[in-house]
Amino acid sequence: MSFRGGTAWRHLDTEREQLSLDLFWSTRKENPFRPDIMPVEELAPLSNFRSLRSLKLTGMLRSYQRHIWQTVWLNPGLEDLHLEMALEPCIRHTFCGSWPKIRGKWFPRTAVTVRGLYYGKDGRGELKRRVGFGEYLDKHAIGNAREAAAALGAVPDKLSVVKLTLMGFVVDSDPFFLWFNQHRLRSIDFKDHCVDAGFALPVRMSEHVIVSWPRDDNIPEAMWARQVRPGEIKLIDLGSRKTKATKNSDNKGGNKGKHTAPADDPCEGAAPKPTHNPSTLRKKSLNQLNDAETSSSTAPSTTRRVGALLNIGGRRFTRKKK
């Protein structure tokens, strides 16, 4: 269930150690004046938590890094940080940078010094418009959040995060050189739709930090969809048994003008033609004769015996003695 903010904060204990919130808001037509995306300031009460050890935020449709990193700074015991965006980043084709997606045959690199490049937008956690659209692991957003947290309480020099999980982020190397503690960070888990904008770990940090990413390179791409107006859909076939039985009965009812399988195929179409084997016919005629002799029916028999011959349907067969 999505977290609405507002009065919902009252039901959360600020002394809890684990917190997981789904910030995705579904669109509803009954209230057109309600925003479709959770406002940034609705997440401001997150900084009231001071005993967190695990923080998980999913379904984010915009950047909330200002409040997220302020909360991380104010919780020195926080070890597990899990951030998931609802949408993947979109990089402009006109941008000169060649940024691979973090999946498949991608492999992390190491670096000796910080690169000093910045692709964000004024510390907001977003990409510059000339680069594209999407969430950016912003070193300035982390630094600005530390200054804001220092006004509320004591903060450490480096982040205390041990395990970092990201989904839908554009990542470079600077935050790991500037803000993450090389003595505490142990795991970086990239989920789907992360982009490498120059990601690299310091040499000392790479010796004990495990980096994981999706190894399957065949991730299905997003497909276009449109809203269907009433009256457009005539039939929805869910492949139920009832639908299949109806189709079979329609095929048996009449196939005029339809293509049928050849008669010599016993699996499809008409039944196979019977084979005229004399021995088979002889056995059938004997069975018919025995049935005719034991039957008490008064109906005229179609089998006529002439001497030592047996006449059935215009054909004569010799009856063997038992």
Coordinates of C-alpha atoms in Angstrom, one line a residue:
M1 CA 0.0 0.0 0.0
S2 CA 1.4 3.4 -1.0
F3 CA 2.3 5.9 1.8
R4 CA 0.3 9.1 1.6
G5 CA 2.3 11.3 4.1
G6 CA 0.5 13.9 6.0
T7 CA -1.3 12.5 9.0
A8 CA 0.0 9.0 8.2
W9 CA 3.3 10.0 10.0
R10 CA 1.5 9.9 13.3
H11 CA 1.0 6.2 13.1
L12 CA 4.8 5.5 12.8
D13 CA 7.0 5.2 15.8
T14 CA 10.0 7.4 15.5
E15 CA 12.1 5.1 17.6
R16 CA 11.7 2.1 15.3
E17 CA 14.8 0.6 13.7
Q18 CA 13.4 -0.5 10.4
L19 CA 11.3 1.6 8.0
S20 CA 9.9 0.7 4.6
L21 CA 7.7 3.1 2.6
D22 CA 6.2 2.8 -0.9
L23 CA 5.9 6.4 -2.3
F24 CA 4.2 5.5 -5.5
W25 CA 0.8 7.2 -5.9
S26 CA -1.7 5.7 -8.3
T27 CA -3.9 8.1 -10.4
R28 CA -7.5 8.4 -9.5
K29 CA -10.1 10.3 -11.5
E30 CA -12.5 11.0 -8.6
N31 CA -10.2 13.7 -7.2
P32 CA -8.7 15.6 -10.1
F33 CA -7.2 18.2 -7.8
R34 CA -5.1 15.7 -5.9
P35 CA -1.5 15.6 -7.1
D36 CA -0.3 12.5 -8.9
I37 CA 3.2 12.6 -7.3
M38 CA 4.0 12.8 -3.6
P39 CA 5.3 16.4 -2.9
V40 CA 8.9 16.6 -1.7
E41 CA 8.0 18.3 1.6
E42 CA 5.7 15.4 2.5
L43 CA 8.9 13.4 3.3
A44 CA 10.3 16.1 5.6
P45 CA 9.1 14.3 8.8
L46 CA 11.4 11.4 7.9
S47 CA 14.3 13.3 9.6
N48 CA 12.5 12.8 12.9
F49 CA 13.6 9.2 13.0
R50 CA 16.9 8.8 14.9
S51 CA 17.2 5.0 15.6
L52 CA 17.0 3.6 12.1
R53 CA 19.2 0.7 11.1
S54 CA 17.4 0.0 7.8
L55 CA 15.6 2.4 5.5
K56 CA 13.8 1.3 2.3
L57 CA 12.0 3.7 -0.1
T58 CA 10.4 2.4 -3.3
G59 CA 8.1 3.7 -6.0
M60 CA 9.7 7.2 -6.1
L61 CA 8.5 9.3 -9.1
R62 CA 10.7 12.3 -8.2
S63 CA 13.9 13.0 -6.3
Y64 CA 13.7 13.1 -2.5
Q65 CA 17.4 13.0 -1.9
R66 CA 17.4 16.2 0.2
H67 CA 15.4 14.5 3.0
I68 CA 16.7 11.0 2.4
W69 CA 20.4 12.0 3.0
Q70 CA 19.5 14.3 5.9
T71 CA 17.9 11.3 7.5
V72 CA 20.9 9.1 6.8
W73 CA 23.2 11.6 8.4
L74 CA 21.0 11.9 11.5
N75 CA 21.0 8.1 12.0
P76 CA 24.6 7.0 12.7
G77 CA 23.5 3.4 13.2
L78 CA 21.9 3.1 9.7
E79 CA 23.5 0.3 7.8
D80 CA 21.0 -0.8 5.1
L81 CA 19.8 1.9 2.6
H82 CA 17.5 0.7 -0.2
L83 CA 16.3 3.3 -2.8
E84 CA 14.1 2.4 -5.8
M85 CA 12.8 4.7 -8.5
A86 CA 9.6 3.9 -10.3
L87 CA 10.9 5.0 -13.7
E88 CA 14.2 4.3 -15.4
P89 CA 16.6 7.2 -16.5
C90 CA 16.3 8.5 -20.0
I91 CA 19.6 9.7 -21.6
R92 CA 19.5 12.1 -24.6
H93 CA 20.9 10.7 -27.8
T94 CA 22.6 14.1 -28.4
F95 CA 24.6 13.8 -25.2
C96 CA 28.2 13.1 -26.0
G97 CA 28.8 10.7 -23.1
S98 CA 28.7 7.0 -23.6
W99 CA 27.1 5.6 -20.5
P100 CA 26.4 1.8 -20.4
K101 CA 23.6 0.2 -18.5
I102 CA 24.7 -1.6 -15.4
R103 CA 23.8 -5.1 -16.4
G104 CA 25.0 -8.1 -18.4
K105 CA 28.7 -7.9 -19.3
W106 CA 29.2 -4.7 -17.4
F107 CA 32.0 -4.7 -14.9
P108 CA 32.9 -2.2 -12.2
R109 CA 36.2 -0.2 -12.3
T110 CA 38.5 1.3 -9.8
A111 CA 40.1 4.7 -9.6
V112 CA 42.8 6.4 -7.6
T113 CA 41.5 10.0 -7.4
V114 CA 38.1 11.6 -7.6
R115 CA 37.1 12.7 -11.2
G116 CA 35.4 15.9 -10.2
L117 CA 32.7 15.7 -12.9
Y118 CA 29.1 16.7 -12.1
Y119 CA 26.0 15.9 -14.1
G120 CA 23.4 17.0 -11.6
K121 CA 21.1 20.0 -11.3
D122 CA 21.9 22.3 -8.3
G123 CA 22.1 19.4 -5.8
R124 CA 18.5 18.3 -6.4
G125 CA 19.3 14.7 -7.2
E126 CA 18.2 15.1 -10.8
L127 CA 20.1 15.0 -14.1
K128 CA 20.8 18.1 -16.1
R129 CA 18.3 18.7 -18.8
R130 CA 21.0 18.6 -21.5
V131 CA 22.0 15.1 -20.3
G132 CA 18.5 13.6 -19.9
F133 CA 15.9 12.9 -17.3
G134 CA 16.2 10.7 -14.3
E135 CA 17.6 10.2 -10.8
Y136 CA 21.2 11.0 -10.2
L137 CA 23.3 9.9 -7.2
D138 CA 24.2 13.5 -6.4
K139 CA 27.3 14.3 -4.4
H140 CA 26.1 17.9 -3.8
A141 CA 22.7 16.6 -2.5
I142 CA 24.6 14.5 0.0
G143 CA 26.8 17.3 1.1
N144 CA 24.0 19.9 1.4
A145 CA 22.0 17.4 3.5
R146 CA 24.9 17.0 5.9
E147 CA 25.0 20.7 6.5
A148 CA 21.2 20.7 7.1
A149 CA 21.6 17.7 9.5
A150 CA 24.4 19.4 11.4
A151 CA 22.0 22.2 12.4
L152 CA 19.7 19.6 14.1
G153 CA 22.3 17.4 15.8
A154 CA 25.7 15.8 15.7
V155 CA 26.7 14.1 12.4
P156 CA 29.7 12.0 11.5
D157 CA 32.3 12.8 8.8
K158 CA 31.3 9.9 6.6
L159 CA 28.1 8.0 5.9
S160 CA 27.6 4.9 8.0
V161 CA 25.9 2.9 5.3
V162 CA 27.1 -0.7 5.0
K163 CA 24.8 -2.0 2.2
L164 CA 23.6 0.3 -0.5
T165 CA 20.9 -0.8 -3.0
L166 CA 19.9 1.3 -5.9
M167 CA 17.3 1.0 -8.7
G168 CA 16.9 3.4 -11.6
F169 CA 19.9 5.6 -10.7
V170 CA 22.6 7.2 -12.8
V171 CA 25.8 6.7 -10.8
D172 CA 29.3 8.1 -11.0
S173 CA 32.4 7.7 -8.7
D174 CA 32.5 11.0 -6.8
P175 CA 30.0 10.2 -3.9
F176 CA 32.0 7.1 -3.0
F177 CA 35.2 9.1 -2.8
L178 CA 33.7 12.0 -0.8
W179 CA 31.0 10.7 1.5
F180 CA 31.0 6.9 1.9
N181 CA 33.2 5.4 4.6
Q182 CA 35.6 2.9 3.2
H183 CA 35.8 1.1 6.5
R184 CA 32.1 0.5 6.7
L185 CA 30.7 0.1 3.2
R186 CA 30.6 -3.6 2.2
S187 CA 28.0 -4.1 -0.5
I188 CA 26.6 -2.2 -3.5
D189 CA 23.7 -3.8 -5.2
F190 CA 22.5 -2.4 -8.5
K191 CA 19.0 -3.4 -9.4
D192 CA 17.4 -2.9 -12.8
H193 CA 17.8 0.3 -14.9
C194 CA 20.9 1.7 -13.4
V195 CA 23.3 3.7 -15.7
D196 CA 27.1 4.0 -15.4
A197 CA 28.1 7.6 -15.7
G198 CA 31.7 6.9 -14.6
F199 CA 31.2 4.7 -11.7
A200 CA 34.4 3.6 -10.0
L201 CA 35.4 2.6 -6.5
P202 CA 38.5 3.8 -4.7
V203 CA 41.2 1.2 -4.8
R204 CA 41.2 0.6 -1.0
M205 CA 37.4 0.3 -1.0
S206 CA 37.3 -2.1 -3.9
E207 CA 39.3 -4.7 -1.9
H208 CA 36.4 -5.5 0.4
V209 CA 33.2 -4.0 -1.3
I210 CA 31.1 -6.5 -3.2
V211 CA 29.3 -5.0 -6.2
S212 CA 26.4 -7.0 -7.7
W213 CA 24.2 -6.2 -10.7
P214 CA 21.7 -8.0 -13.0
R215 CA 23.6 -10.6 -15.1
D216 CA 20.8 -11.2 -17.5
D217 CA 21.3 -8.8 -20.5
N218 CA 17.9 -9.6 -22.0
I219 CA 15.7 -7.4 -19.8
P220 CA 12.4 -6.7 -21.6
E221 CA 12.1 -3.1 -22.7
A222 CA 9.1 -1.0 -21.7
M223 CA 6.2 -1.1 -24.2
W224 CA 3.9 1.7 -25.3
A225 CA 0.3 1.5 -24.1
R226 CA -2.8 3.6 -24.7
Q227 CA -6.1 4.0 -22.9
V228 CA -8.9 2.1 -24.6
R229 CA -12.3 3.9 -24.9
P230 CA -15.6 2.1 -24.1
G231 CA -16.9 0.2 -27.1
E232 CA -13.5 -0.5 -28.7
I233 CA -13.1 -3.9 -27.2
K234 CA -15.4 -6.6 -28.6
L235 CA -13.9 -9.8 -27.2
I236 CA -11.4 -10.6 -24.5
D237 CA -10.1 -14.2 -24.8
L238 CA -8.5 -15.4 -21.6
G239 CA -8.0 -18.9 -22.8
S240 CA -10.5 -20.5 -20.4
R241 CA -11.8 -24.0 -20.8
K242 CA -15.3 -22.7 -21.6
T243 CA -13.9 -20.7 -24.5
K244 CA -12.0 -23.7 -25.8
A245 CA -15.1 -25.9 -25.6
T246 CA -17.1 -23.3 -27.5
K247 CA -14.6 -23.2 -30.2
N248 CA -14.5 -26.9 -30.5
S249 CA -18.3 -27.1 -30.8
D250 CA -18.3 -24.4 -33.5
N251 CA -15.8 -26.4 -35.5
K252 CA -18.0 -29.5 -35.2
G253 CA -21.1 -27.6 -36.2
G254 CA -20.2 -26.6 -39.7
N255 CA -17.1 -25.9 -41.6
K256 CA -18.5 -24.6 -44.9
G257 CA -16.1 -22.6 -46.8
K258 CA -13.3 -23.4 -44.3
H259 CA -10.2 -25.3 -44.9
T260 CA -10.1 -28.7 -43.4
A261 CA -7.2 -31.1 -42.9
P262 CA -6.7 -33.9 -45.5
A263 CA -8.6 -37.1 -44.9
D264 CA -5.5 -39.2 -44.7
D265 CA -4.3 -37.4 -41.6
P266 CA -5.8 -39.3 -38.6
C267 CA -4.9 -36.4 -36.1
E268 CA -6.8 -33.6 -37.8
G269 CA -9.9 -33.1 -40.0
A270 CA -11.9 -36.1 -41.2
A271 CA -11.5 -39.6 -39.9
P272 CA -9.2 -42.0 -41.9
K273 CA -10.7 -44.2 -44.6
P274 CA -11.2 -47.8 -43.6
T275 CA -8.9 -50.3 -45.2
H276 CA -10.5 -53.3 -47.1
N277 CA -8.6 -56.2 -45.6
P278 CA -10.3 -59.6 -46.6
S279 CA -9.4 -61.2 -43.3
T280 CA -10.9 -58.3 -41.4
L281 CA -14.1 -58.5 -43.4
R282 CA -14.3 -62.3 -42.9
K283 CA -14.1 -61.9 -39.1
K284 CA -16.8 -59.2 -39.2
S285 CA -19.1 -61.4 -41.3
L286 CA -18.8 -64.3 -38.9
N287 CA -19.6 -62.0 -35.9
Q288 CA -22.6 -60.7 -37.7
L289 CA -23.8 -64.2 -38.5
N290 CA -23.5 -65.3 -34.8
D291 CA -25.4 -62.1 -33.8
A292 CA -28.1 -62.9 -36.3
E293 CA -28.5 -66.4 -35.1
T294 CA -28.8 -65.5 -31.4
S295 CA -30.9 -62.4 -31.8
S296 CA -34.6 -62.6 -31.0
S297 CA -35.5 -59.6 -33.0
T298 CA -38.2 -60.0 -35.7
A299 CA -36.6 -57.5 -38.0
P300 CA -35.5 -58.9 -41.3
S301 CA -31.9 -60.0 -41.4
T302 CA -29.6 -58.5 -44.0
T303 CA -27.4 -61.6 -44.0
R304 CA -28.5 -64.5 -46.3
R305 CA -26.9 -67.9 -46.3
V306 CA -26.8 -69.7 -49.6
G307 CA -25.5 -73.3 -49.3
A308 CA -21.9 -73.2 -48.0
L309 CA -21.6 -69.6 -49.0
L310 CA -22.4 -66.5 -47.0
N311 CA -23.8 -63.6 -48.9
I312 CA -23.4 -60.2 -47.1
G313 CA -24.1 -56.9 -48.9
G314 CA -23.6 -58.5 -52.4
R315 CA -20.3 -60.2 -51.5
R316 CA -19.9 -63.9 -51.0
F317 CA -17.7 -65.4 -48.4
T318 CA -16.9 -69.0 -47.5
R319 CA -17.6 -70.0 -43.9
K320 CA -15.0 -72.1 -42.3
K321 CA -15.9 -75.1 -40.2
K322 CA -15.1 -75.0 -36.6

